[in-house]
PDB file of N, CA and C in Angstrom:
ATOM      1  N   MET A 247     100.212  71.495  84.135  1.00  0.00           N
ATOM      2  CA  MET A 247     101.339  72.237  84.137  1.00  0.00           C
ATOM      3  C   MET A 247     102.276  72.775  83.042  1.00  0.00           C
ATOM      4  N   SER A 248     102.526  71.866  82.073  1.00  0.00           N
ATOM      5  CA  SER A 248     103.191  72.376  81.106  1.00  0.00           C
ATOM      6  C   SER A 248     102.676  72.920  80.496  1.00  0.00           C
ATOM      7  N   GLU A 249     101.322  73.197  80.069  1.00  0.00           N
ATOM      8  CA  GLU A 249     100.436  74.261  79.483  1.00  0.00           C
ATOM      9  C   GLU A 249     100.425  75.506  79.872  1.00  0.00           C
ATOM     10  N   VAL A 250     100.477  75.624  81.321  1.00  0.00           N
ATOM     11  CA  VAL A 250     100.471  76.797  81.867  1.00  0.00           C
ATOM     12  C   VAL A 250     101.766  77.489  81.504  1.00  0.00           C
ATOM     13  N   MET A 251     103.219  76.387  81.570  1.00  0.00           N
ATOM     14  CA  MET A 251     104.260  77.299  81.382  1.00  0.00           C
ATOM     15  C   MET A 251     104.404  77.598  80.188  1.00  0.00           C
ATOM     16  N   ALA A 252     103.894  76.783  79.075  1.00  0.00           N
ATOM     17  CA  ALA A 252     103.990  77.365  77.596  1.00  0.00           C
ATOM     18  C   ALA A 252     103.583  78.647  77.508  1.00  0.00           C
ATOM     19  N   LEU A 253     102.796  79.129  78.095  1.00  0.00           N
ATOM     20  CA  LEU A 253     102.131  80.342  78.153  1.00  0.00           C
ATOM     21  C   LEU A 253     103.160  81.216  78.075  1.00  0.00           C
ATOM     22  N   PHE A 254     104.211  81.169  79.081  1.00  0.00           N
ATOM     23  CA  PHE A 254     105.405  81.967  79.402  1.00  0.00           C
ATOM     24  C   PHE A 254     106.656  82.169  78.293  1.00  0.00           C
ATOM     25  N   THR A 255     106.046  82.834  77.467  1.00  0.00           N
ATOM     26  CA  THR A 255     107.435  82.866  76.227  1.00  0.00           C
ATOM     27  C   THR A 255     108.517  83.842  76.655  1.00  0.00           C
ATOM     28  N   PRO A 256     109.455  84.009  76.083  1.00  0.00           N
ATOM     29  CA  PRO A 256     110.489  84.981  76.604  1.00  0.00           C
ATOM     30  C   PRO A 256     110.004  85.863  76.283  1.00  0.00           C
ATOM     31  N   GLN A 257     108.540  86.387  75.371  1.00  0.00           N
ATOM     32  CA  GLN A 257     108.501  87.857  74.820  1.00  0.00           C
ATOM     33  C   GLN A 257     107.303  88.141  76.131  1.00  0.00           C
ATOM     34  N   ILE A 258     106.750  87.245  76.793  1.00  0.00           N
ATOM     35  CA  ILE A 258     105.553  87.110  77.820  1.00  0.00           C
ATOM     36  C   ILE A 258     106.450  87.562  78.568  1.00  0.00           C
ATOM     37  N   ILE A 259     107.282  87.055  79.104  1.00  0.00           N
ATOM     38  CA  ILE A 259     108.108  87.213  80.435  1.00  0.00           C
ATOM     39  C   ILE A 259     109.024  88.116  80.019  1.00  0.00           C
ATOM     40  N   SER A 260     109.785  88.857  79.097  1.00  0.00           N
ATOM     41  CA  SER A 260     110.430  90.397  79.039  1.00  0.00           C
ATOM     42  C   SER A 260     108.676  91.186  79.052  1.00  0.00           C
ATOM     43  N   MET A 261     107.991  90.989  78.550  1.00  0.00           N
ATOM     44  CA  MET A 261     106.579  92.195  78.917  1.00  0.00           C
ATOM     45  C   MET A 261     106.590  92.192  80.166  1.00  0.00           C
ATOM     46  N   ILE A 262     106.219  91.182  81.035  1.00  0.00           N
ATOM     47  CA  ILE A 262     105.833  91.216  82.633  1.00  0.00           C
ATOM     48  C   ILE A 262     106.967  92.238  83.036  1.00  0.00           C
ATOM     49  N   VAL A 263     108.327  91.802  83.003  1.00  0.00           N
ATOM     50  CA  VAL A 263     109.576  92.353  83.491  1.00  0.00           C
ATOM     51  C   VAL A 263     109.595  93.790  83.291  1.00  0.00           C
ATOM     52  N   GLU A 264     109.384  94.449  82.043  1.00  0.00           N
ATOM     53  CA  GLU A 264     109.146  95.842  81.697  1.00  0.00           C
ATOM     54  C   GLU A 264     108.143  96.468  82.391  1.00  0.00           C
ATOM     55  N   ASP A 265     106.868  95.874  82.346  1.00  0.00           N
ATOM     56  CA  ASP A 265     105.651  96.743  83.022  1.00  0.00           C
ATOM     57  C   ASP A 265     105.983  96.505  84.505  1.00  0.00           C
ATOM     58  N   PHE A 266     106.630  95.475  84.949  1.00  0.00           N
ATOM     59  CA  PHE A 266     106.916  95.928  86.422  1.00  0.00           C
ATOM     60  C   PHE A 266     107.579  96.848  86.846  1.00  0.00           C
ATOM     61  N   GLY A 267     108.602  97.175  86.101  1.00  0.00           N
ATOM     62  CA  GLY A 267     109.667  98.191  86.351  1.00  0.00           C
ATOM     63  C   GLY A 267     108.760  99.777  86.240  1.00  0.00           C
ATOM     64  N   VAL A 268     108.008  99.545  85.017  1.00  0.00           N
ATOM     65  CA  VAL A 268     106.949 100.949  84.883  1.00  0.00           C
ATOM     66  C   VAL A 268     106.039 101.009  86.186  1.00  0.00           C
ATOM     67  N   SER A 269     105.355  99.627  86.392  1.00  0.00           N
ATOM     68  CA  SER A 269     105.045 100.306  87.780  1.00  0.00           C
ATOM     69  C   SER A 269     105.925 100.495  88.983  1.00  0.00           C
ATOM     70  N   LEU A 270     106.348 100.007  89.277  1.00  0.00           N
ATOM     71  CA  LEU A 270     107.678 100.228  90.351  1.00  0.00           C
ATOM     72  C   LEU A 270     107.872 102.095  90.239  1.00  0.00           C
ATOM     73  N   TYR A 271     108.211 102.363  88.794  1.00  0.00           N
ATOM     74  CA  TYR A 271     108.615 103.732  88.498  1.00  0.00           C
ATOM     75  C   TYR A 271     107.464 104.634  89.114  1.00  0.00           C
ATOM     76  N   MET A 272     106.123 104.242  88.795  1.00  0.00           N
ATOM     77  CA  MET A 272     104.668 104.776  89.275  1.00  0.00           C
ATOM     78  C   MET A 272     104.770 105.153  90.414  1.00  0.00           C
ATOM     79  N   ILE A 273     105.322 103.903  91.200  1.00  0.00           N
ATOM     80  CA  ILE A 273     104.528 103.959  92.656  1.00  0.00           C
ATOM     81  C   ILE A 273     105.842 104.883  93.705  1.00  0.00           C
ATOM     82  N   ALA A 274     107.203 104.977  93.208  1.00  0.00           N
ATOM     83  CA  ALA A 274     108.417 105.661  93.109  1.00  0.00           C
ATOM     84  C   ALA A 274     108.061 107.368  92.938  1.00  0.00           C
ATOM     85  N   MET A 275     107.302 107.702  91.825  1.00  0.00           N
ATOM     86  CA  MET A 275     106.755 108.998  91.475  1.00  0.00           C
ATOM     87  C   MET A 275     105.563 109.490  92.462  1.00  0.00           C
ATOM     88  N   ALA A 276     104.668 108.613  92.502  1.00  0.00           N
ATOM     89  CA  ALA A 276     103.665 109.118  93.417  1.00  0.00           C
ATOM     90  C   ALA A 276     104.334 109.320  94.631  1.00  0.00           C
ATOM     91  N   THR A 277     105.267 108.300  95.483  1.00  0.00           N
ATOM     92  CA  THR A 277     105.730 108.125  96.832  1.00  0.00           C
ATOM     93  C   THR A 277     106.330 109.981  97.007  1.00  0.00           C
ATOM     94  N   GLY A 278     107.376 110.099  96.264  1.00  0.00           N
ATOM     95  CA  GLY A 278     107.904 111.108  96.141  1.00  0.00           C
ATOM     96  C   GLY A 278     106.923 112.235  95.941  1.00  0.00           C
ATOM     97  N   PHE A 279     106.101 112.344  94.998  1.00  0.00           N
ATOM     98  CA  PHE A 279     105.097 113.379  95.368  1.00  0.00           C
ATOM     99  C   PHE A 279     104.408 113.556  96.667  1.00  0.00           C
ATOM    100  N   SER A 280     104.236 112.704  97.033  1.00  0.00           N
ATOM    101  CA  SER A 280     103.314 112.761  98.745  1.00  0.00           C
ATOM    102  C   SER A 280     104.452 113.114  99.444  1.00  0.00           C
ATOM    103  N   TYR A 281     105.303 112.505  99.487  1.00  0.00           N
ATOM    104  CA  TYR A 281     106.258 113.487 100.345  1.00  0.00           C
ATOM    105  C   TYR A 281     106.677 114.719 100.134  1.00  0.00           C
ATOM    106  N   LEU A 282     106.770 115.155  98.587  1.00  0.00           N
ATOM    107  CA  LEU A 282     107.442 116.400  98.604  1.00  0.00           C
ATOM    108  C   LEU A 282     106.059 117.570  99.134  1.00  0.00           C
ATOM    109  N   PHE A 283     105.138 117.135  98.984  1.00  0.00           N
ATOM    110  CA  PHE A 283     103.839 118.042  99.077  1.00  0.00           C
ATOM    111  C   PHE A 283     102.936 117.763 100.241  1.00  0.00           C
ATOM    112  N   GLY A 284     102.792 116.669 100.680  1.00  0.00           N
ATOM    113  CA  GLY A 284     102.232 116.223 101.888  1.00  0.00           C
ATOM    114  C   GLY A 284     103.027 116.556 103.160  1.00  0.00           C
ATOM    115  N   LEU A 285     104.118 116.320 103.343  1.00  0.00           N
ATOM    116  CA  LEU A 285     105.232 116.313 104.764  1.00  0.00           C
ATOM    117  C   LEU A 285     104.779 118.287 104.979  1.00  0.00           C
ATOM    118  N   PRO A 286     105.032 118.791 104.127  1.00  0.00           N
ATOM    119  CA  PRO A 286     105.056 120.197 104.283  1.00  0.00           C
ATOM    120  C   PRO A 286     104.032 120.776 104.501  1.00  0.00           C
ATOM    121  N   LEU A 287     102.837 120.355 103.943  1.00  0.00           N
ATOM    122  CA  LEU A 287     101.737 120.755 104.067  1.00  0.00           C
ATOM    123  C   LEU A 287     101.179 120.303 105.713  1.00  0.00           C
ATOM    124  N   GLY A 288     101.345 119.169 105.898  1.00  0.00           N
ATOM    125  CA  GLY A 288     101.138 118.525 107.184  1.00  0.00           C
ATOM    126  C   GLY A 288     101.931 119.325 108.547  1.00  0.00           C
ATOM    127  N   VAL A 289     103.335 119.751 108.024  1.00  0.00           N
ATOM    128  CA  VAL A 289     103.775 120.540 109.198  1.00  0.00           C
ATOM    129  C   VAL A 289     103.102 122.000 109.133  1.00  0.00           C
ATOM    130  N   ILE A 290     102.937 122.666 108.007  1.00  0.00           N
ATOM    131  CA  ILE A 290     102.146 123.938 108.093  1.00  0.00           C
ATOM    132  C   ILE A 290     100.936 123.583 109.004  1.00  0.00           C
ATOM    133  N   LEU A 291     100.085 122.481 108.778  1.00  0.00           N
ATOM    134  CA  LEU A 291      98.859 122.716 109.565  1.00  0.00           C
ATOM    135  C   LEU A 291      98.865 122.550 110.794  1.00  0.00           C
ATOM    136  N   VAL A 292      99.706 121.517 111.373  1.00  0.00           N
ATOM    137  CA  VAL A 292     100.466 121.556 112.632  1.00  0.00           C
ATOM    138  C   VAL A 292     100.763 122.802 113.316  1.00  0.00           C
ATOM    139  N   VAL A 293     101.666 123.284 112.441  1.00  0.00           N
ATOM    140  CA  VAL A 293     102.097 124.607 113.341  1.00  0.00           C
ATOM    141  C   VAL A 293     101.146 125.900 113.225  1.00  0.00           C
ATOM    142  N   THR A 294     100.175 125.870 112.403  1.00  0.00           N
ATOM    143  CA  THR A 294      99.272 126.996 112.320  1.00  0.00           C
ATOM    144  C   THR A 294      97.991 126.552 113.255  1.00  0.00           C
ATOM    145  N   ALA A 295      97.885 125.361 113.820  1.00  0.00           N
ATOM    146  CA  ALA A 295      97.013 125.180 114.252  1.00  0.00           C
ATOM    147  C   ALA A 295      96.304 125.907 115.183  1.00  0.00           C
ATOM    148  N   PRO A 296      95.558 126.222 115.932  1.00  0.00           N
ATOM    149  CA  PRO A 296      95.007 127.212 117.146  1.00  0.00           C
ATOM    150  C   PRO A 296      95.802 126.955 118.306  1.00  0.00           C
ATOM    151  N   ASP A 297      96.465 125.463 118.669  1.00  0.00           N
ATOM    152  CA  ASP A 297      96.931 125.359 119.509  1.00  0.00           C
ATOM    153  C   ASP A 297      98.358 124.881 119.045  1.00  0.00           C
ATOM    154  N   GLY A 298      98.830 125.428 118.069  1.00  0.00           N
ATOM    155  CA  GLY A 298     100.224 124.931 117.452  1.00  0.00           C
ATOM    156  C   GLY A 298     101.313 125.937 117.597  1.00  0.00           C
ATOM    157  N   ILE A 299     102.841 125.908 117.371  1.00  0.00           N
ATOM    158  CA  ILE A 299     103.691 126.647 117.540  1.00  0.00           C
ATOM    159  C   ILE A 299     103.229 128.305 117.391  1.00  0.00           C
ATOM    160  N   HIS A 300     102.926 128.659 115.917  1.00  0.00           N
ATOM    161  CA  HIS A 300     102.114 130.047 115.642  1.00  0.00           C
ATOM    162  C   HIS A 300     101.394 129.694 115.131  1.00  0.00           C
ATOM    163  N   PRO A 301     100.357 129.776 115.986  1.00  0.00           N
ATOM    164  CA  PRO A 301      98.316 130.023 115.880  1.00  0.00           C
ATOM    165  C   PRO A 301      98.270 130.980 114.689  1.00  0.00           C
ATOM    166  N   MET A 302      97.744 130.663 113.691  1.00  0.00           N
ATOM    167  CA  MET A 302      96.876 131.295 112.846  1.00  0.00           C
ATOM    168  C   MET A 302      95.751 130.630 112.312  1.00  0.00           C
ATOM    169  N   PRO A 303      94.500 130.912 112.822  1.00  0.00           N
ATOM    170  CA  PRO A 303      93.312 129.896 112.602  1.00  0.00           C
ATOM    171  C   PRO A 303      92.560 130.115 111.324  1.00  0.00           C
ATOM    172  N   LYS A 304      92.524 131.128 110.789  1.00  0.00           N
ATOM    173  CA  LYS A 304      92.076 131.639 109.344  1.00  0.00           C
ATOM    174  C   LYS A 304      93.042 130.679 108.262  1.00  0.00           C
ATOM    175  N   PHE A 305      94.228 131.207 108.489  1.00  0.00           N
ATOM    176  CA  PHE A 305      94.935 130.302 107.368  1.00  0.00           C
ATOM    177  C   PHE A 305      94.760 128.893 107.501  1.00  0.00           C
ATOM    178  N   ASN A 306      95.011 128.316 108.954  1.00  0.00           N
ATOM    179  CA  ASN A 306      95.094 126.881 108.919  1.00  0.00           C
ATOM    180  C   ASN A 306      93.371 126.299 108.442  1.00  0.00           C
ATOM    181  N   ALA A 307      92.284 127.231 108.618  1.00  0.00           N
ATOM    182  CA  ALA A 307      91.005 126.908 108.107  1.00  0.00           C
ATOM    183  C   ALA A 307      91.070 126.700 106.728  1.00  0.00           C
ATOM    184  N   VAL A 308      91.565 127.525 105.937  1.00  0.00           N
ATOM    185  CA  VAL A 308      91.479 127.834 104.561  1.00  0.00           C
ATOM    186  C   VAL A 308      92.374 126.667 104.294  1.00  0.00           C
ATOM    187  N   LEU A 309      93.575 126.426 104.538  1.00  0.00           N
ATOM    188  CA  LEU A 309      94.268 125.535 104.059  1.00  0.00           C
ATOM    189  C   LEU A 309      94.009 123.650 104.670  1.00  0.00           C
ATOM    190  N   GLY A 310      92.798 123.747 105.445  1.00  0.00           N
ATOM    191  CA  GLY A 310      92.404 122.498 105.874  1.00  0.00           C
ATOM    192  C   GLY A 310      91.560 122.111 105.024  1.00  0.00           C
ATOM    193  N   VAL A 311      90.181 123.187 104.435  1.00  0.00           N
ATOM    194  CA  VAL A 311      89.683 122.799 103.500  1.00  0.00           C
ATOM    195  C   VAL A 311      90.103 122.323 102.274  1.00  0.00           C
ATOM    196  N   ILE A 312      91.391 123.309 101.823  1.00  0.00           N
ATOM    197  CA  ILE A 312      91.813 122.832 100.307  1.00  0.00           C
ATOM    198  C   ILE A 312      92.310 121.239 100.694  1.00  0.00           C
ATOM    199  N   VAL A 313      93.008 120.978 101.678  1.00  0.00           N
ATOM    200  CA  VAL A 313      93.944 119.583 101.753  1.00  0.00           C
ATOM    201  C   VAL A 313      92.503 118.784 101.851  1.00  0.00           C
ATOM    202  N   ASN A 314      91.245 119.054 102.385  1.00  0.00           N
ATOM    203  CA  ASN A 314      90.570 117.748 102.831  1.00  0.00           C
ATOM    204  C   ASN A 314      89.736 117.743 101.491  1.00  0.00           C
ATOM    205  N   LEU A 315      89.480 119.122 100.715  1.00  0.00           N
ATOM    206  CA  LEU A 315      88.696 118.661  99.400  1.00  0.00           C
ATOM    207  C   LEU A 315      89.878 117.571  98.650  1.00  0.00           C
ATOM    208  N   LEU A 316      91.143 117.896  98.453  1.00  0.00           N
ATOM    209  CA  LEU A 316      91.789 116.879  97.555  1.00  0.00           C
ATOM    210  C   LEU A 316      92.183 115.626  98.209  1.00  0.00           C
ATOM    211  N   ARG A 317      91.930 115.801  99.408  1.00  0.00           N
ATOM    212  CA  ARG A 317      91.841 114.329  99.892  1.00  0.00           C
ATOM    213  C   ARG A 317      90.532 113.258  98.783  1.00  0.00           C
ATOM    214  N   SER A 318      89.682 113.865  98.823  1.00  0.00           N
ATOM    215  CA  SER A 318      88.575 112.755  98.273  1.00  0.00           C
ATOM    216  C   SER A 318      88.951 112.740  96.817  1.00  0.00           C
ATOM    217  N   ILE A 319      89.623 113.560  96.110  1.00  0.00           N
ATOM    218  CA  ILE A 319      90.054 113.162  94.771  1.00  0.00           C
ATOM    219  C   ILE A 319      90.526 111.734  94.449  1.00  0.00           C
ATOM    220  N   PRO A 320      91.263 111.019  94.881  1.00  0.00           N
ATOM    221  CA  PRO A 320      91.514 109.576  94.823  1.00  0.00           C
ATOM    222  C   PRO A 320      90.164 108.628  95.004  1.00  0.00           C
ATOM    223  N   PHE A 321      89.279 109.098  95.750  1.00  0.00           N
ATOM    224  CA  PHE A 321      87.999 108.458  96.174  1.00  0.00           C
ATOM    225  C   PHE A 321      86.998 108.688  94.923  1.00  0.00           C
ATOM    226  N   LEU A 322      86.808 110.207  94.358  1.00  0.00           N
ATOM    227  CA  LEU A 322      86.088 110.064  93.134  1.00  0.00           C
ATOM    228  C   LEU A 322      86.662 109.515  92.064  1.00  0.00           C
ATOM    229  N   ILE A 323      88.066 109.298  91.804  1.00  0.00           N
ATOM    230  CA  ILE A 323      88.267 108.635  90.728  1.00  0.00           C
ATOM    231  C   ILE A 323      88.169 107.221  90.769  1.00  0.00           C
ATOM    232  N   LEU A 324      88.243 106.417  92.079  1.00  0.00           N
ATOM    233  CA  LEU A 324      87.950 104.967  92.156  1.00  0.00           C
ATOM    234  C   LEU A 324      86.360 104.681  92.001  1.00  0.00           C
ATOM    235  N   LEU A 325      85.468 105.814  92.148  1.00  0.00           N
ATOM    236  CA  LEU A 325      84.348 106.048  92.445  1.00  0.00           C
ATOM    237  C   LEU A 325      83.462 105.563  90.667  1.00  0.00           C
ATOM    238  N   CYS A 326      84.236 106.133  89.635  1.00  0.00           N
ATOM    239  CA  CYS A 326      83.783 106.506  88.547  1.00  0.00           C
ATOM    240  C   CYS A 326      83.644 104.715  87.835  1.00  0.00           C
ATOM    241  N   PRO A 327      84.466 103.665  88.037  1.00  0.00           N
ATOM    242  CA  PRO A 327      84.339 102.935  87.431  1.00  0.00           C
ATOM    243  C   PRO A 327      83.332 101.899  88.049  1.00  0.00           C
ATOM    244  N   GLY A 328      83.186 102.115  89.440  1.00  0.00           N
ATOM    245  CA  GLY A 328      81.947 101.737  90.088  1.00  0.00           C
ATOM    246  C   GLY A 328      80.580 101.777  89.186  1.00  0.00           C
ATOM    247  N   PHE A 329      80.512 103.012  88.177  1.00  0.00           N
ATOM    248  CA  PHE A 329      79.315 103.107  87.875  1.00  0.00           C
ATOM    249  C   PHE A 329      79.144 102.242  86.876  1.00  0.00           C
ATOM    250  N   ASP A 330      80.076 101.916  86.124  1.00  0.00           N
ATOM    251  CA  ASP A 330      80.399 101.150  84.733  1.00  0.00           C
ATOM    252  C   ASP A 330      80.005  99.891  85.486  1.00  0.00           C
ATOM    253  N   LEU A 331      80.326  99.368  86.653  1.00  0.00           N
ATOM    254  CA  LEU A 331      79.982  98.091  86.911  1.00  0.00           C
ATOM    255  C   LEU A 331      78.869  97.775  87.298  1.00  0.00           C
ATOM    256  N   LYS A 332      78.346  98.691  88.001  1.00  0.00           N
ATOM    257  CA  LYS A 332      77.017  98.652  87.938  1.00  0.00           C
ATOM    258  C   LYS A 332      75.849  98.446  87.149  1.00  0.00           C
ATOM    259  N   GLY A 333      76.147  99.017  85.585  1.00  0.00           N
ATOM    260  CA  GLY A 333      75.387  99.098  84.915  1.00  0.00           C
ATOM    261  C   GLY A 333      75.917  97.734  84.226  1.00  0.00           C
ATOM    262  N   LEU A 334      76.760  97.069  84.466  1.00  0.00           N
ATOM    263  CA  LEU A 334      76.909  95.466  84.000  1.00  0.00           C
ATOM    264  C   LEU A 334      76.273  94.429  84.891  1.00  0.00           C
ATOM    265  N   ILE A 335      75.879  94.921  86.301  1.00  0.00           N
ATOM    266  CA  ILE A 335      75.576  93.855  87.232  1.00  0.00           C
ATOM    267  C   ILE A 335      73.883  94.129  87.127  1.00  0.00           C
ATOM    268  N   LEU A 336      73.557  95.607  87.142  1.00  0.00           N
ATOM    269  CA  LEU A 336      71.944  95.203  86.817  1.00  0.00           C
ATOM    270  C   LEU A 336      71.603  95.055  85.602  1.00  0.00           C
TER     271      LEU A 336
END
C-alpha cells in the first residue's frame, strides 16, 4: 500500500487537480453550448412541426435534416479510434 501512496507525489497530485479542473471546464463549456444551441433548435422544431403552433413543414423538414446530420458527428468522432483498435486486434 505504501508503494502506491509513494507514487502520489505533491507534483502528481497538483497535476491531477489541475487536469480535473480543466475537465470540469470542458464539461461546463460543452453543456453551455448544448443549451445555447440545442434548446432554441428544439423549440423551433416543435413549433414549426406540421401539428405545431406555427406549422412550416418545409422549414421543419430542412432544419430536421440539418439537426440529424449534426447529431451523427459525435458518433463519427468516436468511430475513428475504433479503426486503430481493429488494426491492433487483428
